[in-house]
């Protein structure tokens, strides 16, 4: 029996601000429920009426197409009304916008607020000012919890488990909220985590995260079950953190030769959008035997459905 | 014509400069210390004087806070000379040296005299000014050290901005030595601190915030010390936060250079853990460091390397702090918490009472050449009557400062000013201010 059949399950958090603080049980609850939503999303009639009348607002202070679309689909498939709000941080005076926007949305009786912001901690700050459930869709270099959950769901469906796997997270770990959330989630679920990248792209005191750090792809990928590539943003490849794209791809880009150091059945993942030829070989990215990249997108909708469902359950139950 | 006299009887006189620590009394007459000493007024208060019964509490020189930002002129909604005066009074502070980062910047005689005149009119705490080292803190053209010095500037600094250009600092040290002026540096290598939000390390990495590495401090100090050696200038490194920075000053002193340094309470009373979950009230520059650095600050205070504790008072309104961490302003207010947090060092057994008070009185005053910070016949009666043991809880709601940005809200501390006296006149009286005693 999966979680969807048991609608009495309660998520023990009011918001989803990060993986930090989530127990293995809470993570498993999300993943189990998401499994059922994968099936639901494969049906011709994908729409449920579970959240009819509820309002989900996607509040994006940083541009994003895929994540916003994924949340939008998730909300709509659950039957909620979904509104997208894009707020350009440069256009309006910073900060004031955040609190002011929160106050405005509060007055609109929003049920779930999905927030992306370019500053670490901004989503948490906003969550302190509103009365609805807040989901972090990525805050600065801090966390991106639904990405880590969808990655976990992808891995669990392919490998049948998370515990005991060796996962390598490769590339720009320093700026990556995906990496931080994944490190926390994978460790909570009993996986071993490695990070691989040049020292300029690894966070300070990374050894204190309980991960193994490597600066050599071949060495770091040895015996790995999962190879997670991270996106390297253009402005970071041209001299500030690495000297050039070509040098980066040569040493840290994933190609078949480097991948051959990992386990034979190692799975390649990428949170998207990919820089083909920068962090990953284009043809490898499209190889459905090795790459789970397209599957990750599908799992994204299911995981976000599960999260919205669980957070609104809690609210419904506790509503005054 | 009768003189205005106040007799402080039944006091524990503590004068860190002379080593005096004895039961006694003090007579203030027309704003000056007319007499003081062990056993004075043992036989009773003199005729015709207002009598203050100190009830055995410490009567010490008023505190000299060598580094505070007053926001006046320019940002009076965050703080002004009146609110800062009341905050200082409640903190036992009788002299403040304010940073020149007002609007406009104190980089010319007119602004300097404006602040001085305002302080005289307000008649609360005494206010001295640093003048900017370069015009508009731009790091290029020196200000008029000589004229500003004659107008009362006590030293020269670009405040919260490091003088990054070595040539500029070399010229400043060299030119200031014409007049014997002190150069005060914010020691932080700007390129390493760029975009930094808190101390580098595990916590910054976990929070996804860019770090300011501890090495940014010592690098700037070591460079500066070379220039001090080459020019023979007088140099002071402000708010030290790292073991390496303090050690560089320690060694420079041993080599005989004319250098000094201060720190602020948050660097020995807190560490980077106070940032916790993006607490912007703990966002300060230099950033709160790791525990080993915090301990090194305590050691630097104990062995005398650090010459003073300054409040580093940096008022900010809510709009500057209720923001995502990266957008929030740097700074902590400190006028009202300087004394109790420094007394923690005494209560914890790190410093003798006189040594703790010396860091707040005679030592900064001597370094800046201020006639303050000691008990002396004929000197201004700038005094602090302190209950050094009184337990209380820091409460941001009770702050007299216009700003509330203190990470110490709720902290239990010991020691509070009972009465703060400037030129013989009480600017603060705990009893009259309705404090629970």
mmCIF file of C-alpha atoms in Angstrom, chain B residues 98-405:
data_model
loop_
_atom_site.group_PDB
_atom_site.id
_atom_site.type_symbol
_atom_site.label_atom_id
_atom_site.label_comp_id
_atom_site.label_asym_id
_atom_site.label_seq_id
_atom_site.Cartn_x
_atom_site.Cartn_y
_atom_site.Cartn_z
ATOM 1 C CA UNK B 98 32.666 58.710 15.846
ATOM 2 C CA UNK B 99 33.537 57.367 12.454
ATOM 3 C CA UNK B 100 33.502 59.817 9.569
ATOM 4 C CA UNK B 101 30.997 57.799 7.516
ATOM 5 C CA UNK B 102 28.206 60.294 7.910
ATOM 6 C CA UNK B 103 26.377 61.910 4.999
ATOM 7 C CA UNK B 104 28.181 64.028 4.006
ATOM 8 C CA UNK B 105 31.417 62.326 4.960
ATOM 9 C CA UNK B 106 33.557 64.047 7.590
ATOM 10 C CA UNK B 107 36.356 64.834 5.194
ATOM 11 C CA UNK B 108 36.463 68.589 5.634
ATOM 12 C CA UNK B 109 36.528 71.061 8.477
ATOM 13 C CA UNK B 110 32.950 72.271 7.939
ATOM 14 C CA UNK B 111 31.348 68.886 8.566
ATOM 15 C CA UNK B 112 33.677 68.196 11.470
ATOM 16 C CA UNK B 113 32.709 71.471 13.120
ATOM 17 C CA UNK B 114 29.037 70.805 12.475
ATOM 18 C CA UNK B 115 29.186 67.537 14.404
ATOM 19 C CA UNK B 116 31.207 69.132 17.201
ATOM 20 C CA UNK B 117 28.734 71.992 17.504
ATOM 21 C CA UNK B 118 25.742 69.641 17.563
ATOM 22 C CA UNK B 119 27.398 67.627 20.326
ATOM 23 C CA UNK B 120 28.054 70.780 22.368
ATOM 24 C CA UNK B 121 24.441 71.876 21.970
ATOM 25 C CA UNK B 122 23.003 68.501 22.879
ATOM 26 C CA UNK B 123 25.203 68.284 25.973
ATOM 27 C CA UNK B 124 25.004 64.578 26.493
ATOM 28 C CA UNK B 125 27.986 62.403 25.695
ATOM 29 C CA UNK B 126 31.206 64.045 24.504
ATOM 30 C CA UNK B 127 31.746 63.435 20.836
ATOM 31 C CA UNK B 128 35.093 63.392 19.116
ATOM 32 C CA UNK B 129 35.496 62.695 15.438
ATOM 33 C CA UNK B 130 37.738 60.773 13.180
ATOM 34 C CA UNK B 131 38.174 62.517 9.896
ATOM 35 C CA UNK B 132 38.253 60.670 6.613
ATOM 36 C CA UNK B 133 41.684 59.669 5.454
ATOM 37 C CA UNK B 134 40.837 60.195 1.805
ATOM 38 C CA UNK B 135 38.259 62.524 0.291
ATOM 39 C CA UNK B 136 34.916 60.760 0.071
ATOM 40 C CA UNK B 137 36.628 57.491 1.097
ATOM 41 C CA UNK B 138 37.642 57.201 -2.525
ATOM 42 C CA UNK B 139 41.106 56.027 -1.565
ATOM 43 C CA UNK B 140 42.998 58.563 -3.667
ATOM 44 C CA UNK B 141 43.330 62.119 -2.341
ATOM 45 C CA UNK B 142 44.351 62.724 1.255
ATOM 46 C CA UNK B 143 42.177 64.998 3.358
ATOM 47 C CA UNK B 144 43.601 68.071 5.082
ATOM 48 C CA UNK B 145 45.211 66.237 7.999
ATOM 49 C CA UNK B 146 46.730 69.375 9.451
ATOM 50 C CA UNK B 147 43.682 71.604 9.316
ATOM 51 C CA UNK B 148 41.335 68.821 10.348
ATOM 52 C CA UNK B 149 43.629 68.031 13.249
ATOM 53 C CA UNK B 150 43.556 71.657 14.376
ATOM 54 C CA UNK B 151 39.771 71.545 14.148
ATOM 55 C CA UNK B 152 39.718 68.579 16.481
ATOM 56 C CA UNK B 153 39.953 65.412 14.374
ATOM 57 C CA UNK B 154 41.529 62.815 16.649
ATOM 58 C CA UNK B 155 42.767 60.477 13.927
ATOM 59 C CA UNK B 156 42.240 59.606 10.288
ATOM 60 C CA UNK B 157 40.406 56.648 8.834
ATOM 61 C CA UNK B 158 38.245 55.685 5.924
ATOM 62 C CA UNK B 159 35.930 54.045 8.437
ATOM 63 C CA UNK B 160 34.396 50.869 7.154
ATOM 64 C CA UNK B 161 36.383 51.077 3.948
ATOM 65 C CA UNK B 162 39.860 49.604 3.825
ATOM 66 C CA UNK B 163 42.574 51.802 2.402
ATOM 67 C CA UNK B 164 43.485 49.265 -0.228
ATOM 68 C CA UNK B 165 45.923 51.257 -2.292
ATOM 69 C CA UNK B 166 49.373 50.772 -0.801
ATOM 70 C CA UNK B 167 50.694 54.039 -2.176
ATOM 71 C CA UNK B 168 47.825 55.978 -0.631
ATOM 72 C CA UNK B 169 48.388 54.403 2.761
ATOM 73 C CA UNK B 170 52.118 54.946 2.531
ATOM 74 C CA UNK B 171 51.586 58.642 1.823
ATOM 75 C CA UNK B 172 48.980 58.916 4.569
ATOM 76 C CA UNK B 173 51.286 57.375 7.183
ATOM 77 C CA UNK B 174 54.131 59.489 6.010
ATOM 78 C CA UNK B 175 52.231 62.774 5.812
ATOM 79 C CA UNK B 176 50.366 62.207 9.096
ATOM 80 C CA UNK B 177 53.687 61.893 10.894
ATOM 81 C CA UNK B 178 54.205 65.618 10.204
ATOM 82 C CA UNK B 179 51.564 66.227 12.845
ATOM 83 C CA UNK B 180 51.934 63.022 14.836
ATOM 84 C CA UNK B 181 48.474 61.903 13.766
ATOM 85 C CA UNK B 182 47.261 58.337 14.020
ATOM 86 C CA UNK B 183 46.082 56.402 10.970
ATOM 87 C CA UNK B 184 43.247 53.930 11.630
ATOM 88 C CA UNK B 185 42.728 51.092 9.190
ATOM 89 C CA UNK B 186 39.790 48.754 8.562
ATOM 90 C CA UNK B 187 42.055 45.796 7.873
ATOM 91 C CA UNK B 188 40.387 43.706 5.225
ATOM 92 C CA UNK B 189 41.814 42.898 1.810
ATOM 93 C CA UNK B 190 38.908 44.011 -0.395
ATOM 94 C CA UNK B 191 39.418 41.554 -3.217
ATOM 95 C CA UNK B 192 39.203 38.633 -0.789
ATOM 96 C CA UNK B 193 36.209 40.118 0.989
ATOM 97 C CA UNK B 194 34.373 40.956 -2.223
ATOM 98 C CA UNK B 195 30.767 39.702 -2.175
ATOM 99 C CA UNK B 196 31.493 38.064 1.179
ATOM 100 C CA UNK B 197 28.609 37.846 3.615
ATOM 101 C CA UNK B 198 30.018 36.002 6.609
ATOM 102 C CA UNK B 199 33.106 34.124 7.744
ATOM 103 C CA UNK B 200 34.336 31.527 5.264
ATOM 104 C CA UNK B 201 33.946 27.975 6.382
ATOM 105 C CA UNK B 202 31.477 25.236 7.021
ATOM 106 C CA UNK B 203 28.582 27.435 8.094
ATOM 107 C CA UNK B 204 28.894 29.762 5.110
ATOM 108 C CA UNK B 205 29.124 26.748 2.841
ATOM 109 C CA UNK B 206 26.029 25.171 4.345
ATOM 110 C CA UNK B 207 24.035 28.387 4.148
ATOM 111 C CA UNK B 208 25.185 28.978 0.590
ATOM 112 C CA UNK B 209 26.660 32.376 1.456
ATOM 113 C CA UNK B 210 29.944 33.662 0.108
ATOM 114 C CA UNK B 211 32.638 33.844 2.690
ATOM 115 C CA UNK B 212 35.162 36.396 3.864
ATOM 116 C CA UNK B 213 38.266 34.382 4.694
ATOM 117 C CA UNK B 214 40.095 35.144 7.961
ATOM 118 C CA UNK B 215 43.285 35.640 5.957
ATOM 119 C CA UNK B 216 41.815 38.838 4.463
ATOM 120 C CA UNK B 217 42.529 40.532 7.802
ATOM 121 C CA UNK B 218 46.117 39.521 8.402
ATOM 122 C CA UNK B 219 47.112 40.123 4.791
ATOM 123 C CA UNK B 220 46.111 43.757 5.019
ATOM 124 C CA UNK B 221 47.723 44.184 8.434
ATOM 125 C CA UNK B 222 51.000 42.647 7.344
ATOM 126 C CA UNK B 223 51.155 44.860 4.285
ATOM 127 C CA UNK B 224 50.341 47.901 6.388
ATOM 128 C CA UNK B 225 52.995 47.022 8.956
ATOM 129 C CA UNK B 226 55.610 47.060 6.219
ATOM 130 C CA UNK B 227 54.518 50.574 5.359
ATOM 131 C CA UNK B 228 54.535 51.594 9.012
ATOM 132 C CA UNK B 229 58.077 50.315 9.260
ATOM 133 C CA UNK B 230 59.089 52.205 6.148
ATOM 134 C CA UNK B 231 57.435 55.493 7.088
ATOM 135 C CA UNK B 232 57.667 55.566 10.862
ATOM 136 C CA UNK B 233 53.958 56.356 10.980
ATOM 137 C CA UNK B 234 51.507 55.720 13.786
ATOM 138 C CA UNK B 235 49.025 52.984 12.970
ATOM 139 C CA UNK B 236 45.948 51.477 14.534
ATOM 140 C CA UNK B 237 44.128 48.405 13.233
ATOM 141 C CA UNK B 238 40.422 48.526 14.019
ATOM 142 C CA UNK B 239 38.145 45.729 15.208
ATOM 143 C CA UNK B 240 40.449 42.761 14.984
ATOM 144 C CA UNK B 241 38.707 39.437 14.640
ATOM 145 C CA UNK B 242 41.349 36.826 13.871
ATOM 146 C CA UNK B 243 44.178 35.058 15.632
ATOM 147 C CA UNK B 244 46.565 35.795 12.780
ATOM 148 C CA UNK B 245 45.705 39.495 12.690
ATOM 149 C CA UNK B 246 46.236 39.849 16.424
ATOM 150 C CA UNK B 247 49.482 37.938 16.231
ATOM 151 C CA UNK B 248 50.774 40.249 13.509
ATOM 152 C CA UNK B 249 50.150 43.240 15.789
ATOM 153 C CA UNK B 250 51.707 41.384 18.714
ATOM 154 C CA UNK B 251 54.894 40.841 16.750
ATOM 155 C CA UNK B 252 54.954 44.387 15.403
ATOM 156 C CA UNK B 253 54.719 45.737 18.935
ATOM 157 C CA UNK B 254 57.598 43.486 19.939
ATOM 158 C CA UNK B 255 59.606 44.978 17.080
ATOM 159 C CA UNK B 256 58.914 48.421 18.481
ATOM 160 C CA UNK B 257 56.557 49.762 15.828
ATOM 161 C CA UNK B 258 54.108 52.441 16.913
ATOM 162 C CA UNK B 259 51.038 50.298 16.382
ATOM 163 C CA UNK B 260 47.889 49.453 18.281
ATOM 164 C CA UNK B 261 44.580 47.719 17.742
ATOM 165 C CA UNK B 262 41.113 47.311 19.155
ATOM 166 C CA UNK B 263 38.330 44.810 19.010
ATOM 167 C CA UNK B 264 34.601 44.897 19.667
ATOM 168 C CA UNK B 265 32.535 42.812 22.086
ATOM 169 C CA UNK B 266 30.977 40.658 19.376
ATOM 170 C CA UNK B 267 34.410 39.338 18.440
ATOM 171 C CA UNK B 268 34.999 37.880 21.896
ATOM 172 C CA UNK B 269 31.397 37.283 22.982
ATOM 173 C CA UNK B 270 30.107 35.569 19.825
ATOM 174 C CA UNK B 271 31.316 33.392 17.020
ATOM 175 C CA UNK B 272 29.999 32.622 13.545
ATOM 176 C CA UNK B 273 27.406 30.241 14.942
ATOM 177 C CA UNK B 274 25.411 33.350 15.887
ATOM 178 C CA UNK B 275 24.578 33.760 12.203
ATOM 179 C CA UNK B 276 22.511 30.599 12.673
ATOM 180 C CA UNK B 277 19.670 30.596 10.221
ATOM 181 C CA UNK B 278 20.457 33.784 8.303
ATOM 182 C CA UNK B 279 20.270 36.127 11.310
ATOM 183 C CA UNK B 280 21.092 39.448 9.733
ATOM 184 C CA UNK B 281 21.627 41.046 13.165
ATOM 185 C CA UNK B 282 24.800 38.957 13.322
ATOM 186 C CA UNK B 283 25.975 40.230 9.944
ATOM 187 C CA UNK B 284 28.949 42.439 10.621
ATOM 188 C CA UNK B 285 32.232 43.387 9.077
ATOM 189 C CA UNK B 286 34.701 41.885 9.736
ATOM 190 C CA UNK B 287 32.452 38.863 10.127
ATOM 191 C CA UNK B 288 32.019 36.868 13.309
ATOM 192 C CA UNK B 289 34.701 34.208 13.119
ATOM 193 C CA UNK B 290 35.143 30.631 14.211
ATOM 194 C CA UNK B 291 35.651 29.619 17.821
ATOM 195 C CA UNK B 292 39.480 29.446 17.691
ATOM 196 C CA UNK B 293 39.598 33.039 16.461
ATOM 197 C CA UNK B 294 37.169 34.133 19.161
ATOM 198 C CA UNK B 295 39.445 32.552 21.757
ATOM 199 C CA UNK B 296 42.448 34.290 20.219
ATOM 200 C CA UNK B 297 40.682 37.640 20.670
ATOM 201 C CA UNK B 298 40.261 36.834 24.370
ATOM 202 C CA UNK B 299 43.950 35.922 24.535
ATOM 203 C CA UNK B 300 44.882 39.174 22.794
ATOM 204 C CA UNK B 301 42.916 41.076 25.400
ATOM 205 C CA UNK B 302 44.532 39.135 28.225
ATOM 206 C CA UNK B 303 48.123 39.626 27.089
ATOM 207 C CA UNK B 304 47.618 43.290 26.294
ATOM 208 C CA UNK B 305 48.126 43.058 22.533
ATOM 209 C CA UNK B 306 44.664 44.511 22.043
ATOM 210 C CA UNK B 307 44.643 48.065 23.359
ATOM 211 C CA UNK B 308 40.957 48.813 23.516
ATOM 212 C CA UNK B 309 37.448 47.480 23.244
ATOM 213 C CA UNK B 310 35.190 49.678 21.156
ATOM 214 C CA UNK B 311 31.449 49.299 20.734
ATOM 215 C CA UNK B 312 31.719 49.430 16.941
ATOM 216 C CA UNK B 313 28.192 50.833 17.212
ATOM 217 C CA UNK B 314 26.633 50.606 13.750
ATOM 218 C CA UNK B 315 22.950 51.478 13.808
ATOM 219 C CA UNK B 316 20.701 50.190 11.025
ATOM 220 C CA UNK B 317 16.962 50.441 10.625
ATOM 221 C CA UNK B 318 14.668 47.493 9.976
ATOM 222 C CA UNK B 319 14.605 48.134 6.250
ATOM 223 C CA UNK B 320 18.349 47.590 6.147
ATOM 224 C CA UNK B 321 18.253 44.360 8.134
ATOM 225 C CA UNK B 322 14.938 42.611 7.377
ATOM 226 C CA UNK B 323 16.259 41.419 4.064
ATOM 227 C CA UNK B 324 17.739 38.319 2.550
ATOM 228 C CA UNK B 325 21.132 37.932 4.209
ATOM 229 C CA UNK B 326 23.144 38.931 1.158
ATOM 230 C CA UNK B 327 21.225 42.183 0.815
ATOM 231 C CA UNK B 328 21.238 43.154 4.497
ATOM 232 C CA UNK B 329 23.535 45.839 5.869
ATOM 233 C CA UNK B 330 26.613 45.002 7.919
ATOM 234 C CA UNK B 331 26.713 46.184 11.519
ATOM 235 C CA UNK B 332 25.748 45.745 15.153
ATOM 236 C CA UNK B 333 24.804 48.392 17.687
ATOM 237 C CA UNK B 334 26.860 48.388 20.840
ATOM 238 C CA UNK B 335 26.778 51.547 22.947
ATOM 239 C CA UNK B 336 24.451 50.012 25.535
ATOM 240 C CA UNK B 337 26.078 46.587 25.593
ATOM 241 C CA UNK B 338 29.769 47.539 25.561
ATOM 242 C CA UNK B 339 30.095 47.632 29.348
ATOM 243 C CA UNK B 340 28.273 44.432 30.357
ATOM 244 C CA UNK B 341 29.842 42.386 27.550
ATOM 245 C CA UNK B 342 33.304 43.602 28.517
ATOM 246 C CA UNK B 343 32.536 42.811 32.143
ATOM 247 C CA UNK B 344 31.867 39.215 31.045
ATOM 248 C CA UNK B 345 35.641 38.974 30.666
ATOM 249 C CA UNK B 346 35.972 39.986 34.299
ATOM 250 C CA UNK B 347 33.195 37.738 35.559
ATOM 251 C CA UNK B 348 34.595 34.807 33.575
ATOM 252 C CA UNK B 349 37.986 35.313 35.163
ATOM 253 C CA UNK B 350 39.813 36.344 31.985
ATOM 254 C CA UNK B 351 40.641 39.877 33.123
ATOM 255 C CA UNK B 352 41.017 41.726 36.414
ATOM 256 C CA UNK B 353 38.405 44.447 36.837
ATOM 257 C CA UNK B 354 40.928 47.252 36.404
ATOM 258 C CA UNK B 355 42.308 45.649 33.238
ATOM 259 C CA UNK B 356 38.835 45.233 31.779
ATOM 260 C CA UNK B 357 37.992 48.851 32.527
ATOM 261 C CA UNK B 358 41.353 50.063 31.215
ATOM 262 C CA UNK B 359 40.373 48.707 27.786
ATOM 263 C CA UNK B 360 37.318 50.960 27.956
ATOM 264 C CA UNK B 361 38.908 54.047 29.459
ATOM 265 C CA UNK B 362 42.540 55.085 29.795
ATOM 266 C CA UNK B 363 44.033 52.893 27.102
ATOM 267 C CA UNK B 364 41.914 54.106 24.147
ATOM 268 C CA UNK B 365 42.062 57.665 25.513
ATOM 269 C CA UNK B 366 45.844 57.574 25.695
ATOM 270 C CA UNK B 367 46.211 56.160 22.215
ATOM 271 C CA UNK B 368 43.973 58.868 20.764
ATOM 272 C CA UNK B 369 45.460 61.625 22.909
ATOM 273 C CA UNK B 370 42.165 62.405 24.597
ATOM 274 C CA UNK B 371 42.082 64.050 28.013
ATOM 275 C CA UNK B 372 39.695 61.422 29.291
ATOM 276 C CA UNK B 373 39.544 57.968 30.769
ATOM 277 C CA UNK B 374 41.237 58.620 34.092
ATOM 278 C CA UNK B 375 40.548 60.114 37.512
ATOM 279 C CA UNK B 376 42.649 63.228 37.877
ATOM 280 C CA UNK B 377 42.288 66.381 39.895
ATOM 281 C CA UNK B 378 41.362 69.240 37.639
ATOM 282 C CA UNK B 379 40.232 66.936 34.857
ATOM 283 C CA UNK B 380 36.661 66.895 33.599
ATOM 284 C CA UNK B 381 34.321 65.016 35.910
ATOM 285 C CA UNK B 382 33.410 62.322 33.365
ATOM 286 C CA UNK B 383 32.411 59.402 35.497
ATOM 287 C CA UNK B 384 30.576 56.120 35.478
ATOM 288 C CA UNK B 385 29.044 54.684 38.604
ATOM 289 C CA UNK B 386 28.723 50.984 37.884
ATOM 290 C CA UNK B 387 27.072 48.074 39.647
ATOM 291 C CA UNK B 388 29.470 45.522 38.250
ATOM 292 C CA UNK B 389 27.454 42.529 39.467
ATOM 293 C CA UNK B 390 23.919 43.510 38.674
ATOM 294 C CA UNK B 391 22.305 40.765 36.587
ATOM 295 C CA UNK B 392 20.032 41.810 33.765
ATOM 296 C CA UNK B 393 18.919 40.667 30.384
ATOM 297 C CA UNK B 394 19.714 42.633 27.257
ATOM 298 C CA UNK B 395 16.403 43.699 25.758
ATOM 299 C CA UNK B 396 16.243 45.404 22.398
ATOM 300 C CA UNK B 397 12.961 47.027 23.371
ATOM 301 C CA UNK B 398 14.738 48.884 26.155
ATOM 302 C CA UNK B 399 17.492 50.281 23.948
ATOM 303 C CA UNK B 400 17.682 54.042 23.840
ATOM 304 C CA UNK B 401 19.314 53.825 20.451
ATOM 305 C CA UNK B 402 16.960 54.427 17.547
ATOM 306 C CA UNK B 403 18.133 51.190 16.012
ATOM 307 C CA UNK B 404 17.689 47.706 17.450
ATOM 308 C CA UNK B 405 20.164 45.650 15.449
#
